[in-house]
Amino acid sequence: MGRDTHLASITGMLGLQWSLPDQPDQFPMGGTLAFERLINPADGKRYVRTVLYYQTLQQMRSNAPLDLAHPPGRLVVKMPGCDKGEIDGACPLPIVRKHFEAAFAADCPGG
């Protein structure tokens, strides 16, 4: 997902917070919030890692292409309440599910 207004809405709903090391703005132009689905091969448990991908200021200033040789900036964003059971920044799926369910109004259509 992209666009700063979408990022602000989702981060507010889920209680996510971050600070980018080289940028004054929390929501950089062209930034993308990704939810990576992972499975632990040892036990089959499912996890979700929230990652912000963004073009660094240096990449913007130099008009550098983003490719495998020059990847975008990457910041793992920790979800609140995931300290226990977290693996490499990935949160157990049941905790992530609770965050999403709590973020939506009970009368929200769908589901």
PDB file of N, CA and C in Angstrom:
ATOM      1  N   MET A   1       0.840  -1.168   0.000  1.00  0.00           N
ATOM      2  CA  MET A   1       0.000   0.000   0.000  1.00  0.00           C
ATOM      3  C   MET A   1       0.877   1.218   0.000  1.00  0.00           C
ATOM      4  N   GLY A   2       0.417   2.281  -0.542  1.00  0.00           N
ATOM      5  CA  GLY A   2       1.196   3.502  -0.634  1.00  0.00           C
ATOM      6  C   GLY A   2       0.361   4.720  -0.312  1.00  0.00           C
ATOM      7  N   ARG A   3       0.826   5.886  -0.709  1.00  0.00           N
ATOM      8  CA  ARG A   3       0.224   7.190  -0.445  1.00  0.00           C
ATOM      9  C   ARG A   3       0.282   7.506   1.032  1.00  0.00           C
ATOM     10  N   ASP A   4       0.715   8.702   1.330  1.00  0.00           N
ATOM     11  CA  ASP A   4       0.916   9.081   2.724  1.00  0.00           C
ATOM     12  C   ASP A   4      -0.382   9.080   3.533  1.00  0.00           C
ATOM     13  N   THR A   5      -1.499   9.426   2.910  1.00  0.00           N
ATOM     14  CA  THR A   5      -2.750   9.422   3.669  1.00  0.00           C
ATOM     15  C   THR A   5      -3.182   8.001   4.027  1.00  0.00           C
ATOM     16  N   HIS A   6      -2.957   7.053   3.108  1.00  0.00           N
ATOM     17  CA  HIS A   6      -3.266   5.653   3.414  1.00  0.00           C
ATOM     18  C   HIS A   6      -2.340   5.128   4.499  1.00  0.00           C
ATOM     19  N   LEU A   7      -1.055   5.451   4.383  1.00  0.00           N
ATOM     20  CA  LEU A   7      -0.096   5.023   5.402  1.00  0.00           C
ATOM     21  C   LEU A   7      -0.480   5.574   6.770  1.00  0.00           C
ATOM     22  N   ALA A   8      -0.850   6.836   6.829  1.00  0.00           N
ATOM     23  CA  ALA A   8      -1.232   7.451   8.102  1.00  0.00           C
ATOM     24  C   ALA A   8      -2.474   6.775   8.683  1.00  0.00           C
ATOM     25  N   SER A   9      -3.435   6.467   7.846  1.00  0.00           N
ATOM     26  CA  SER A   9      -4.660   5.811   8.328  1.00  0.00           C
ATOM     27  C   SER A   9      -4.375   4.425   8.882  1.00  0.00           C
ATOM     28  N   ILE A  10      -3.642   3.634   8.128  1.00  0.00           N
ATOM     29  CA  ILE A  10      -3.341   2.262   8.564  1.00  0.00           C
ATOM     30  C   ILE A  10      -2.467   2.262   9.812  1.00  0.00           C
ATOM     31  N   THR A  11      -1.442   3.103   9.834  1.00  0.00           N
ATOM     32  CA  THR A  11      -0.566   3.123  11.013  1.00  0.00           C
ATOM     33  C   THR A  11      -1.318   3.572  12.249  1.00  0.00           C
ATOM     34  N   GLY A  12      -2.229   4.511  12.088  1.00  0.00           N
ATOM     35  CA  GLY A  12      -3.041   4.952  13.222  1.00  0.00           C
ATOM     36  C   GLY A  12      -3.967   3.848  13.707  1.00  0.00           C
ATOM     37  N   MET A  13      -4.583   3.140  12.782  1.00  0.00           N
ATOM     38  CA  MET A  13      -5.495   2.042  13.150  1.00  0.00           C
ATOM     39  C   MET A  13      -4.769   0.932  13.900  1.00  0.00           C
ATOM     40  N   LEU A  14      -3.546   0.629  13.476  1.00  0.00           N
ATOM     41  CA  LEU A  14      -2.818  -0.504  14.041  1.00  0.00           C
ATOM     42  C   LEU A  14      -1.834  -0.106  15.138  1.00  0.00           C
ATOM     43  N   GLY A  15      -1.710   1.192  15.397  1.00  0.00           N
ATOM     44  CA  GLY A  15      -0.795   1.652  16.439  1.00  0.00           C
ATOM     45  C   GLY A  15       0.669   1.505  16.068  1.00  0.00           C
ATOM     46  N   LEU A  16       0.973   1.569  14.780  1.00  0.00           N
ATOM     47  CA  LEU A  16       2.360   1.445  14.327  1.00  0.00           C
ATOM     48  C   LEU A  16       3.073   2.781  14.434  1.00  0.00           C
ATOM     49  N   GLN A  17       4.350   2.732  14.772  1.00  0.00           N
ATOM     50  CA  GLN A  17       5.161   3.948  14.864  1.00  0.00           C
ATOM     51  C   GLN A  17       6.554   3.653  14.344  1.00  0.00           C
ATOM     52  N   TRP A  18       7.144   4.633  13.691  1.00  0.00           N
ATOM     53  CA  TRP A  18       8.522   4.503  13.243  1.00  0.00           C
ATOM     54  C   TRP A  18       9.114   5.868  12.995  1.00  0.00           C
ATOM     55  N   SER A  19      10.419   5.872  12.848  1.00  0.00           N
ATOM     56  CA  SER A  19      11.168   7.058  12.496  1.00  0.00           C
ATOM     57  C   SER A  19      12.210   6.630  11.477  1.00  0.00           C
ATOM     58  N   LEU A  20      12.263   7.317  10.363  1.00  0.00           N
ATOM     59  CA  LEU A  20      13.230   6.959   9.332  1.00  0.00           C
ATOM     60  C   LEU A  20      14.565   7.627   9.638  1.00  0.00           C
ATOM     61  N   PRO A  21      15.648   6.875   9.519  1.00  0.00           N
ATOM     62  CA  PRO A  21      16.947   7.388   9.939  1.00  0.00           C
ATOM     63  C   PRO A  21      17.455   8.579   9.145  1.00  0.00           C
ATOM     64  N   ASP A  22      17.055   8.714   7.900  1.00  0.00           N
ATOM     65  CA  ASP A  22      17.616   9.787   7.077  1.00  0.00           C
ATOM     66  C   ASP A  22      16.564  10.739   6.506  1.00  0.00           C
ATOM     67  N   GLN A  23      15.363  10.724   7.081  1.00  0.00           N
ATOM     68  CA  GLN A  23      14.309  11.568   6.526  1.00  0.00           C
ATOM     69  C   GLN A  23      13.551  12.290   7.626  1.00  0.00           C
ATOM     70  N   PRO A  24      13.131  13.514   7.346  1.00  0.00           N
ATOM     71  CA  PRO A  24      12.371  14.268   8.347  1.00  0.00           C
ATOM     72  C   PRO A  24      10.902  13.862   8.425  1.00  0.00           C
ATOM     73  N   ASP A  25      10.409  13.185   7.386  1.00  0.00           N
ATOM     74  CA  ASP A  25       8.990  12.851   7.306  1.00  0.00           C
ATOM     75  C   ASP A  25       8.788  11.367   7.579  1.00  0.00           C
ATOM     76  N   GLN A  26       7.788  11.046   8.376  1.00  0.00           N
ATOM     77  CA  GLN A  26       7.463   9.658   8.681  1.00  0.00           C
ATOM     78  C   GLN A  26       6.906   8.934   7.456  1.00  0.00           C
ATOM     79  N   PHE A  27       6.265   9.672   6.577  1.00  0.00           N
ATOM     80  CA  PHE A  27       5.639   9.086   5.392  1.00  0.00           C
ATOM     81  C   PHE A  27       6.328   9.620   4.134  1.00  0.00           C
ATOM     82  N   PRO A  28       7.381   8.950   3.682  1.00  0.00           N
ATOM     83  CA  PRO A  28       8.140   9.452   2.538  1.00  0.00           C
ATOM     84  C   PRO A  28       7.376   9.298   1.227  1.00  0.00           C
ATOM     85  N   MET A  29       7.705  10.170   0.281  1.00  0.00           N
ATOM     86  CA  MET A  29       7.106  10.061  -1.050  1.00  0.00           C
ATOM     87  C   MET A  29       7.467   8.713  -1.632  1.00  0.00           C
ATOM     88  N   GLY A  30       6.491   8.019  -2.161  1.00  0.00           N
ATOM     89  CA  GLY A  30       6.747   6.732  -2.780  1.00  0.00           C
ATOM     90  C   GLY A  30       6.946   5.594  -1.795  1.00  0.00           C
ATOM     91  N   GLY A  31       6.720   5.852  -0.511  1.00  0.00           N
ATOM     92  CA  GLY A  31       6.881   4.800   0.488  1.00  0.00           C
ATOM     93  C   GLY A  31       5.787   3.755   0.368  1.00  0.00           C
ATOM     94  N   THR A  32       6.129   2.540   0.735  1.00  0.00           N
ATOM     95  CA  THR A  32       5.184   1.438   0.649  1.00  0.00           C
ATOM     96  C   THR A  32       5.223   0.635   1.937  1.00  0.00           C
ATOM     97  N   LEU A  33       4.059   0.401   2.514  1.00  0.00           N
ATOM     98  CA  LEU A  33       3.955  -0.439   3.693  1.00  0.00           C
ATOM     99  C   LEU A  33       3.547  -1.827   3.226  1.00  0.00           C
ATOM    100  N   ALA A  34       4.367  -2.823   3.566  1.00  0.00           N
ATOM    101  CA  ALA A  34       4.110  -4.194   3.123  1.00  0.00           C
ATOM    102  C   ALA A  34       3.888  -5.087   4.337  1.00  0.00           C
ATOM    103  N   PHE A  35       2.984  -6.034   4.176  1.00  0.00           N
ATOM    104  CA  PHE A  35       2.737  -7.049   5.199  1.00  0.00           C
ATOM    105  C   PHE A  35       3.219  -8.372   4.615  1.00  0.00           C
ATOM    106  N   GLU A  36       4.376  -8.823   5.092  1.00  0.00           N
ATOM    107  CA  GLU A  36       4.979 -10.043   4.576  1.00  0.00           C
ATOM    108  C   GLU A  36       4.488 -11.244   5.380  1.00  0.00           C
ATOM    109  N   ARG A  37       3.920 -12.212   4.695  1.00  0.00           N
ATOM    110  CA  ARG A  37       3.437 -13.442   5.348  1.00  0.00           C
ATOM    111  C   ARG A  37       4.568 -14.455   5.374  1.00  0.00           C
ATOM    112  N   LEU A  38       4.850 -14.984   6.554  1.00  0.00           N
ATOM    113  CA  LEU A  38       5.949 -15.926   6.722  1.00  0.00           C
ATOM    114  C   LEU A  38       5.483 -17.164   7.465  1.00  0.00           C
ATOM    115  N   ILE A  39       6.133 -18.283   7.209  1.00  0.00           N
ATOM    116  CA  ILE A  39       5.859 -19.532   7.917  1.00  0.00           C
ATOM    117  C   ILE A  39       7.182 -20.044   8.480  1.00  0.00           C
ATOM    118  N   ASN A  40       7.189 -20.358   9.759  1.00  0.00           N
ATOM    119  CA  ASN A  40       8.371 -20.930  10.389  1.00  0.00           C
ATOM    120  C   ASN A  40       8.457 -22.399   9.962  1.00  0.00           C
ATOM    121  N   PRO A  41       9.493 -22.775   9.210  1.00  0.00           N
ATOM    122  CA  PRO A  41       9.572 -24.161   8.734  1.00  0.00           C
ATOM    123  C   PRO A  41       9.752 -25.171   9.866  1.00  0.00           C
ATOM    124  N   ALA A  42      10.243 -24.712  11.007  1.00  0.00           N
ATOM    125  CA  ALA A  42      10.477 -25.635  12.125  1.00  0.00           C
ATOM    126  C   ALA A  42       9.181 -26.133  12.742  1.00  0.00           C
ATOM    127  N   ASP A  43       8.185 -25.237  12.855  1.00  0.00           N
ATOM    128  CA  ASP A  43       6.949 -25.638  13.545  1.00  0.00           C
ATOM    129  C   ASP A  43       5.672 -25.330  12.754  1.00  0.00           C
ATOM    130  N   GLY A  44       5.791 -24.705  11.581  1.00  0.00           N
ATOM    131  CA  GLY A  44       4.628 -24.411  10.753  1.00  0.00           C
ATOM    132  C   GLY A  44       3.816 -23.204  11.210  1.00  0.00           C
ATOM    133  N   LYS A  45       4.260 -22.504  12.276  1.00  0.00           N
ATOM    134  CA  LYS A  45       3.517 -21.335  12.752  1.00  0.00           C
ATOM    135  C   LYS A  45       3.647 -20.191  11.745  1.00  0.00           C
ATOM    136  N   ARG A  46       2.560 -19.410  11.664  1.00  0.00           N
ATOM    137  CA  ARG A  46       2.501 -18.302  10.699  1.00  0.00           C
ATOM    138  C   ARG A  46       2.781 -16.977  11.391  1.00  0.00           C
ATOM    139  N   TYR A  47       3.460 -16.100  10.648  1.00  0.00           N
ATOM    140  CA  TYR A  47       3.862 -14.792  11.150  1.00  0.00           C
ATOM    141  C   TYR A  47       3.600 -13.741  10.088  1.00  0.00           C
ATOM    142  N   VAL A  48       3.548 -12.478  10.531  1.00  0.00           N
ATOM    143  CA  VAL A  48       3.440 -11.348   9.613  1.00  0.00           C
ATOM    144  C   VAL A  48       4.506 -10.336  10.020  1.00  0.00           C
ATOM    145  N   ARG A  49       5.295  -9.930   9.042  1.00  0.00           N
ATOM    146  CA  ARG A  49       6.296  -8.884   9.289  1.00  0.00           C
ATOM    147  C   ARG A  49       5.851  -7.641   8.528  1.00  0.00           C
ATOM    148  N   THR A  50       5.780  -6.533   9.218  1.00  0.00           N
ATOM    149  CA  THR A  50       5.397  -5.261   8.613  1.00  0.00           C
ATOM    150  C   THR A  50       6.680  -4.523   8.240  1.00  0.00           C
ATOM    151  N   VAL A  51       6.786  -4.138   6.972  1.00  0.00           N
ATOM    152  CA  VAL A  51       8.001  -3.511   6.480  1.00  0.00           C
ATOM    153  C   VAL A  51       7.648  -2.264   5.682  1.00  0.00           C
ATOM    154  N   LEU A  52       8.395  -1.195   5.937  1.00  0.00           N
ATOM    155  CA  LEU A  52       8.251   0.031   5.152  1.00  0.00           C
ATOM    156  C   LEU A  52       9.400   0.074   4.153  1.00  0.00           C
ATOM    157  N   TYR A  53       9.072   0.147   2.871  1.00  0.00           N
ATOM    158  CA  TYR A  53      10.071   0.313   1.816  1.00  0.00           C
ATOM    159  C   TYR A  53       9.965   1.756   1.331  1.00  0.00           C
ATOM    160  N   TYR A  54      11.120   2.396   1.149  1.00  0.00           N
ATOM    161  CA  TYR A  54      11.090   3.807   0.767  1.00  0.00           C
ATOM    162  C   TYR A  54      12.358   4.179   0.013  1.00  0.00           C
ATOM    163  N   GLN A  55      12.247   5.211  -0.784  1.00  0.00           N
ATOM    164  CA  GLN A  55      13.396   5.750  -1.486  1.00  0.00           C
ATOM    165  C   GLN A  55      14.112   6.696  -0.534  1.00  0.00           C
ATOM    166  N   THR A  56      15.411   6.491  -0.334  1.00  0.00           N
ATOM    167  CA  THR A  56      16.167   7.347   0.578  1.00  0.00           C
ATOM    168  C   THR A  56      16.341   8.734  -0.036  1.00  0.00           C
ATOM    169  N   LEU A  57      16.673   9.702   0.809  1.00  0.00           N
ATOM    170  CA  LEU A  57      16.903  11.052   0.301  1.00  0.00           C
ATOM    171  C   LEU A  57      18.042  11.059  -0.714  1.00  0.00           C
ATOM    172  N   GLN A  58      19.094  10.311  -0.438  1.00  0.00           N
ATOM    173  CA  GLN A  58      20.220  10.251  -1.377  1.00  0.00           C
ATOM    174  C   GLN A  58      19.786   9.668  -2.715  1.00  0.00           C
ATOM    175  N   GLN A  59      18.947   8.639  -2.684  1.00  0.00           N
ATOM    176  CA  GLN A  59      18.446   8.060  -3.928  1.00  0.00           C
ATOM    177  C   GLN A  59      17.588   9.061  -4.689  1.00  0.00           C
ATOM    178  N   MET A  60      16.782   9.836  -3.970  1.00  0.00           N
ATOM    179  CA  MET A  60      15.949  10.848  -4.626  1.00  0.00           C
ATOM    180  C   MET A  60      16.809  11.953  -5.223  1.00  0.00           C
ATOM    181  N   ARG A  61      17.787  12.431  -4.441  1.00  0.00           N
ATOM    182  CA  ARG A  61      18.633  13.545  -4.904  1.00  0.00           C
ATOM    183  C   ARG A  61      19.442  13.168  -6.135  1.00  0.00           C
ATOM    184  N   SER A  62      19.896  11.918  -6.188  1.00  0.00           N
ATOM    185  CA  SER A  62      20.729  11.488  -7.322  1.00  0.00           C
ATOM    186  C   SER A  62      19.902  10.874  -8.456  1.00  0.00           C
ATOM    187  N   ASN A  63      18.582  10.834  -8.271  1.00  0.00           N
ATOM    188  CA  ASN A  63      17.692  10.243  -9.262  1.00  0.00           C
ATOM    189  C   ASN A  63      18.114   8.813  -9.593  1.00  0.00           C
ATOM    190  N   ALA A  64      18.532   8.097  -8.554  1.00  0.00           N
ATOM    191  CA  ALA A  64      19.033   6.727  -8.722  1.00  0.00           C
ATOM    192  C   ALA A  64      17.886   5.774  -9.014  1.00  0.00           C
ATOM    193  N   PRO A  65      18.103   4.865  -9.950  1.00  0.00           N
ATOM    194  CA  PRO A  65      17.077   3.848 -10.199  1.00  0.00           C
ATOM    195  C   PRO A  65      17.054   2.855  -9.036  1.00  0.00           C
ATOM    196  N   LEU A  66      15.878   2.362  -8.723  1.00  0.00           N
ATOM    197  CA  LEU A  66      15.755   1.339  -7.694  1.00  0.00           C
ATOM    198  C   LEU A  66      15.730  -0.016  -8.396  1.00  0.00           C
ATOM    199  N   ASP A  67      16.723  -0.825  -8.095  1.00  0.00           N
ATOM    200  CA  ASP A  67      16.811  -2.151  -8.685  1.00  0.00           C
ATOM    201  C   ASP A  67      17.531  -3.059  -7.695  1.00  0.00           C
ATOM    202  N   LEU A  68      17.868  -4.262  -8.116  1.00  0.00           N
ATOM    203  CA  LEU A  68      18.523  -5.205  -7.217  1.00  0.00           C
ATOM    204  C   LEU A  68      19.878  -4.692  -6.731  1.00  0.00           C
ATOM    205  N   ALA A  69      20.569  -3.972  -7.585  1.00  0.00           N
ATOM    206  CA  ALA A  69      21.867  -3.424  -7.204  1.00  0.00           C
ATOM    207  C   ALA A  69      21.730  -2.197  -6.305  1.00  0.00           C
ATOM    208  N   HIS A  70      20.617  -1.519  -6.407  1.00  0.00           N
ATOM    209  CA  HIS A  70      20.348  -0.305  -5.618  1.00  0.00           C
ATOM    210  C   HIS A  70      18.952  -0.400  -5.012  1.00  0.00           C
ATOM    211  N   PRO A  71      18.790  -1.234  -3.985  1.00  0.00           N
ATOM    212  CA  PRO A  71      17.451  -1.448  -3.414  1.00  0.00           C
ATOM    213  C   PRO A  71      16.971  -0.227  -2.617  1.00  0.00           C
ATOM    214  N   PRO A  72      15.671  -0.115  -2.434  1.00  0.00           N
ATOM    215  CA  PRO A  72      15.138   0.985  -1.615  1.00  0.00           C
ATOM    216  C   PRO A  72      15.511   0.779  -0.158  1.00  0.00           C
ATOM    217  N   GLY A  73      15.314   1.834   0.629  1.00  0.00           N
ATOM    218  CA  GLY A  73      15.480   1.698   2.065  1.00  0.00           C
ATOM    219  C   GLY A  73      14.428   0.733   2.586  1.00  0.00           C
ATOM    220  N   ARG A  74      14.749   0.063   3.679  1.00  0.00           N
ATOM    221  CA  ARG A  74      13.839  -0.945   4.241  1.00  0.00           C
ATOM    222  C   ARG A  74      13.875  -0.819   5.752  1.00  0.00           C
ATOM    223  N   LEU A  75      12.692  -0.714   6.350  1.00  0.00           N
ATOM    224  CA  LEU A  75      12.586  -0.583   7.799  1.00  0.00           C
ATOM    225  C   LEU A  75      11.517  -1.540   8.307  1.00  0.00           C
ATOM    226  N   VAL A  76      11.913  -2.474   9.167  1.00  0.00           N
ATOM    227  CA  VAL A  76      10.940  -3.372   9.788  1.00  0.00           C
ATOM    228  C   VAL A  76      10.213  -2.586  10.865  1.00  0.00           C
ATOM    229  N   VAL A  77       8.887  -2.589  10.799  1.00  0.00           N
ATOM    230  CA  VAL A  77       8.051  -1.844  11.744  1.00  0.00           C
ATOM    231  C   VAL A  77       7.407  -2.847  12.699  1.00  0.00           C
ATOM    232  N   LYS A  78       7.719  -2.718  13.966  1.00  0.00           N
ATOM    233  CA  LYS A  78       7.188  -3.675  14.943  1.00  0.00           C
ATOM    234  C   LYS A  78       5.759  -3.312  15.333  1.00  0.00           C
ATOM    235  N   MET A  79       4.922  -4.320  15.380  1.00  0.00           N
ATOM    236  CA  MET A  79       3.541  -4.151  15.786  1.00  0.00           C
ATOM    237  C   MET A  79       3.466  -4.210  17.306  1.00  0.00           C
ATOM    238  N   PRO A  80       2.697  -3.313  17.936  1.00  0.00           N
ATOM    239  CA  PRO A  80       2.576  -3.336  19.399  1.00  0.00           C
ATOM    240  C   PRO A  80       2.077  -4.690  19.896  1.00  0.00           C
ATOM    241  N   GLY A  81       2.635  -5.126  21.017  1.00  0.00           N
ATOM    242  CA  GLY A  81       2.199  -6.370  21.626  1.00  0.00           C
ATOM    243  C   GLY A  81       2.846  -7.614  21.054  1.00  0.00           C
ATOM    244  N   CYS A  82       3.845  -7.439  20.200  1.00  0.00           N
ATOM    245  CA  CYS A  82       4.470  -8.594  19.550  1.00  0.00           C
ATOM    246  C   CYS A  82       5.843  -8.935  20.124  1.00  0.00           C
ATOM    247  N   ASP A  83       6.190  -8.366  21.243  1.00  0.00           N
ATOM    248  CA  ASP A  83       7.507  -8.649  21.812  1.00  0.00           C
ATOM    249  C   ASP A  83       7.671 -10.125  22.118  1.00  0.00           C
ATOM    250  N   LYS A  84       6.623 -10.728  22.629  1.00  0.00           N
ATOM    251  CA  LYS A  84       6.665 -12.148  22.960  1.00  0.00           C
ATOM    252  C   LYS A  84       6.312 -12.951  21.705  1.00  0.00           C
ATOM    253  N   GLY A  85       7.167 -13.863  21.342  1.00  0.00           N
ATOM    254  CA  GLY A  85       6.888 -14.711  20.191  1.00  0.00           C
ATOM    255  C   GLY A  85       7.354 -14.144  18.870  1.00  0.00           C
ATOM    256  N   GLU A  86       7.955 -12.964  18.891  1.00  0.00           N
ATOM    257  CA  GLU A  86       8.417 -12.332  17.662  1.00  0.00           C
ATOM    258  C   GLU A  86       9.665 -13.046  17.149  1.00  0.00           C
ATOM    259  N   ILE A  87       9.765 -13.181  15.837  1.00  0.00           N
ATOM    260  CA  ILE A  87      10.946 -13.746  15.205  1.00  0.00           C
ATOM    261  C   ILE A  87      11.403 -12.790  14.106  1.00  0.00           C
ATOM    262  N   ASP A  88      12.571 -12.216  14.273  1.00  0.00           N
ATOM    263  CA  ASP A  88      13.158 -11.332  13.265  1.00  0.00           C
ATOM    264  C   ASP A  88      12.180 -10.238  12.813  1.00  0.00           C
ATOM    265  N   GLY A  89      11.500  -9.629  13.763  1.00  0.00           N
ATOM    266  CA  GLY A  89      10.555  -8.569  13.455  1.00  0.00           C
ATOM    267  C   GLY A  89       9.193  -9.038  13.006  1.00  0.00           C
ATOM    268  N   ALA A  90       9.016 -10.343  12.891  1.00  0.00           N
ATOM    269  CA  ALA A  90       7.723 -10.888  12.457  1.00  0.00           C
ATOM    270  C   ALA A  90       6.884 -11.237  13.679  1.00  0.00           C
ATOM    271  N   CYS A  91       5.621 -10.885  13.617  1.00  0.00           N
ATOM    272  CA  CYS A  91       4.682 -11.067  14.721  1.00  0.00           C
ATOM    273  C   CYS A  91       3.825 -12.312  14.475  1.00  0.00           C
ATOM    274  N   PRO A  92       3.548 -13.093  15.509  1.00  0.00           N
ATOM    275  CA  PRO A  92       2.672 -14.253  15.325  1.00  0.00           C
ATOM    276  C   PRO A  92       1.314 -13.836  14.736  1.00  0.00           C
ATOM    277  N   LEU A  93       0.838 -14.604  13.784  1.00  0.00           N
ATOM    278  CA  LEU A  93      -0.407 -14.286  13.086  1.00  0.00           C
ATOM    279  C   LEU A  93      -1.593 -14.059  14.028  1.00  0.00           C
ATOM    280  N   PRO A  94      -1.787 -14.840  15.102  1.00  0.00           N
ATOM    281  CA  PRO A  94      -2.936 -14.584  15.980  1.00  0.00           C
ATOM    282  C   PRO A  94      -2.921 -13.169  16.595  1.00  0.00           C
ATOM    283  N   ILE A  95      -1.745 -12.652  16.904  1.00  0.00           N
ATOM    284  CA  ILE A  95      -1.646 -11.295  17.464  1.00  0.00           C
ATOM    285  C   ILE A  95      -1.969 -10.267  16.392  1.00  0.00           C
ATOM    286  N   VAL A  96      -1.454 -10.468  15.194  1.00  0.00           N
ATOM    287  CA  VAL A  96      -1.732  -9.556  14.084  1.00  0.00           C
ATOM    288  C   VAL A  96      -3.228  -9.539  13.787  1.00  0.00           C
ATOM    289  N   ARG A  97      -3.822 -10.713  13.783  1.00  0.00           N
ATOM    290  CA  ARG A  97      -5.262 -10.825  13.513  1.00  0.00           C
ATOM    291  C   ARG A  97      -6.071 -10.027  14.541  1.00  0.00           C
ATOM    292  N   LYS A  98      -5.700 -10.120  15.814  1.00  0.00           N
ATOM    293  CA  LYS A  98      -6.391  -9.361  16.866  1.00  0.00           C
ATOM    294  C   LYS A  98      -6.271  -7.866  16.636  1.00  0.00           C
ATOM    295  N   HIS A  99      -5.090  -7.409  16.213  1.00  0.00           N
ATOM    296  CA  HIS A  99      -4.899  -5.979  15.925  1.00  0.00           C
ATOM    297  C   HIS A  99      -5.833  -5.523  14.805  1.00  0.00           C
ATOM    298  N   PHE A 100      -5.895  -6.318  13.731  1.00  0.00           N
ATOM    299  CA  PHE A 100      -6.751  -5.945  12.607  1.00  0.00           C
ATOM    300  C   PHE A 100      -8.223  -5.990  12.997  1.00  0.00           C
ATOM    301  N   GLU A 101      -8.638  -7.015  13.720  1.00  0.00           N
ATOM    302  CA  GLU A 101     -10.033  -7.114  14.118  1.00  0.00           C
ATOM    303  C   GLU A 101     -10.424  -5.971  15.045  1.00  0.00           C
ATOM    304  N   ALA A 102      -9.547  -5.577  15.942  1.00  0.00           N
ATOM    305  CA  ALA A 102      -9.836  -4.472  16.854  1.00  0.00           C
ATOM    306  C   ALA A 102      -9.868  -3.121  16.119  1.00  0.00           C
ATOM    307  N   ALA A 103      -9.145  -3.038  14.995  1.00  0.00           N
ATOM    308  CA  ALA A 103      -9.064  -1.774  14.262  1.00  0.00           C
ATOM    309  C   ALA A 103     -10.326  -1.454  13.476  1.00  0.00           C
ATOM    310  N   PHE A 104     -11.121  -2.485  13.164  1.00  0.00           N
ATOM    311  CA  PHE A 104     -12.318  -2.276  12.368  1.00  0.00           C
ATOM    312  C   PHE A 104     -13.545  -2.246  13.270  1.00  0.00           C
ATOM    313  N   ALA A 105     -14.446  -1.364  12.940  1.00  0.00           N
ATOM    314  CA  ALA A 105     -15.688  -1.245  13.696  1.00  0.00           C
ATOM    315  C   ALA A 105     -16.495  -2.545  13.597  1.00  0.00           C
ATOM    316  N   ALA A 106     -17.218  -2.861  14.643  1.00  0.00           N
ATOM    317  CA  ALA A 106     -17.999  -4.102  14.667  1.00  0.00           C
ATOM    318  C   ALA A 106     -19.035  -4.144  13.540  1.00  0.00           C
ATOM    319  N   ASP A 107     -19.531  -2.979  13.132  1.00  0.00           N
ATOM    320  CA  ASP A 107     -20.538  -2.943  12.079  1.00  0.00           C
ATOM    321  C   ASP A 107     -19.940  -2.759  10.681  1.00  0.00           C
ATOM    322  N   CYS A 108     -18.627  -2.886  10.551  1.00  0.00           N
ATOM    323  CA  CYS A 108     -17.960  -2.742   9.261  1.00  0.00           C
ATOM    324  C   CYS A 108     -18.369  -3.910   8.368  1.00  0.00           C
ATOM    325  N   PRO A 109     -18.871  -3.631   7.151  1.00  0.00           N
ATOM    326  CA  PRO A 109     -19.305  -4.721   6.285  1.00  0.00           C
ATOM    327  C   PRO A 109     -18.121  -5.533   5.778  1.00  0.00           C
ATOM    328  N   GLY A 110     -18.392  -6.756   5.459  1.00  0.00           N
ATOM    329  CA  GLY A 110     -17.354  -7.641   4.906  1.00  0.00           C
ATOM    330  C   GLY A 110     -17.019  -8.745   5.891  1.00  0.00           C
ATOM    331  N   GLY A 111     -16.024  -9.519   5.493  1.00  0.00           N
ATOM    332  CA  GLY A 111     -15.474 -10.441   6.414  1.00  0.00           C
ATOM    333  C   GLY A 111     -15.871 -11.802   6.451  1.00  0.00           C
TER     334      GLY A 111
END
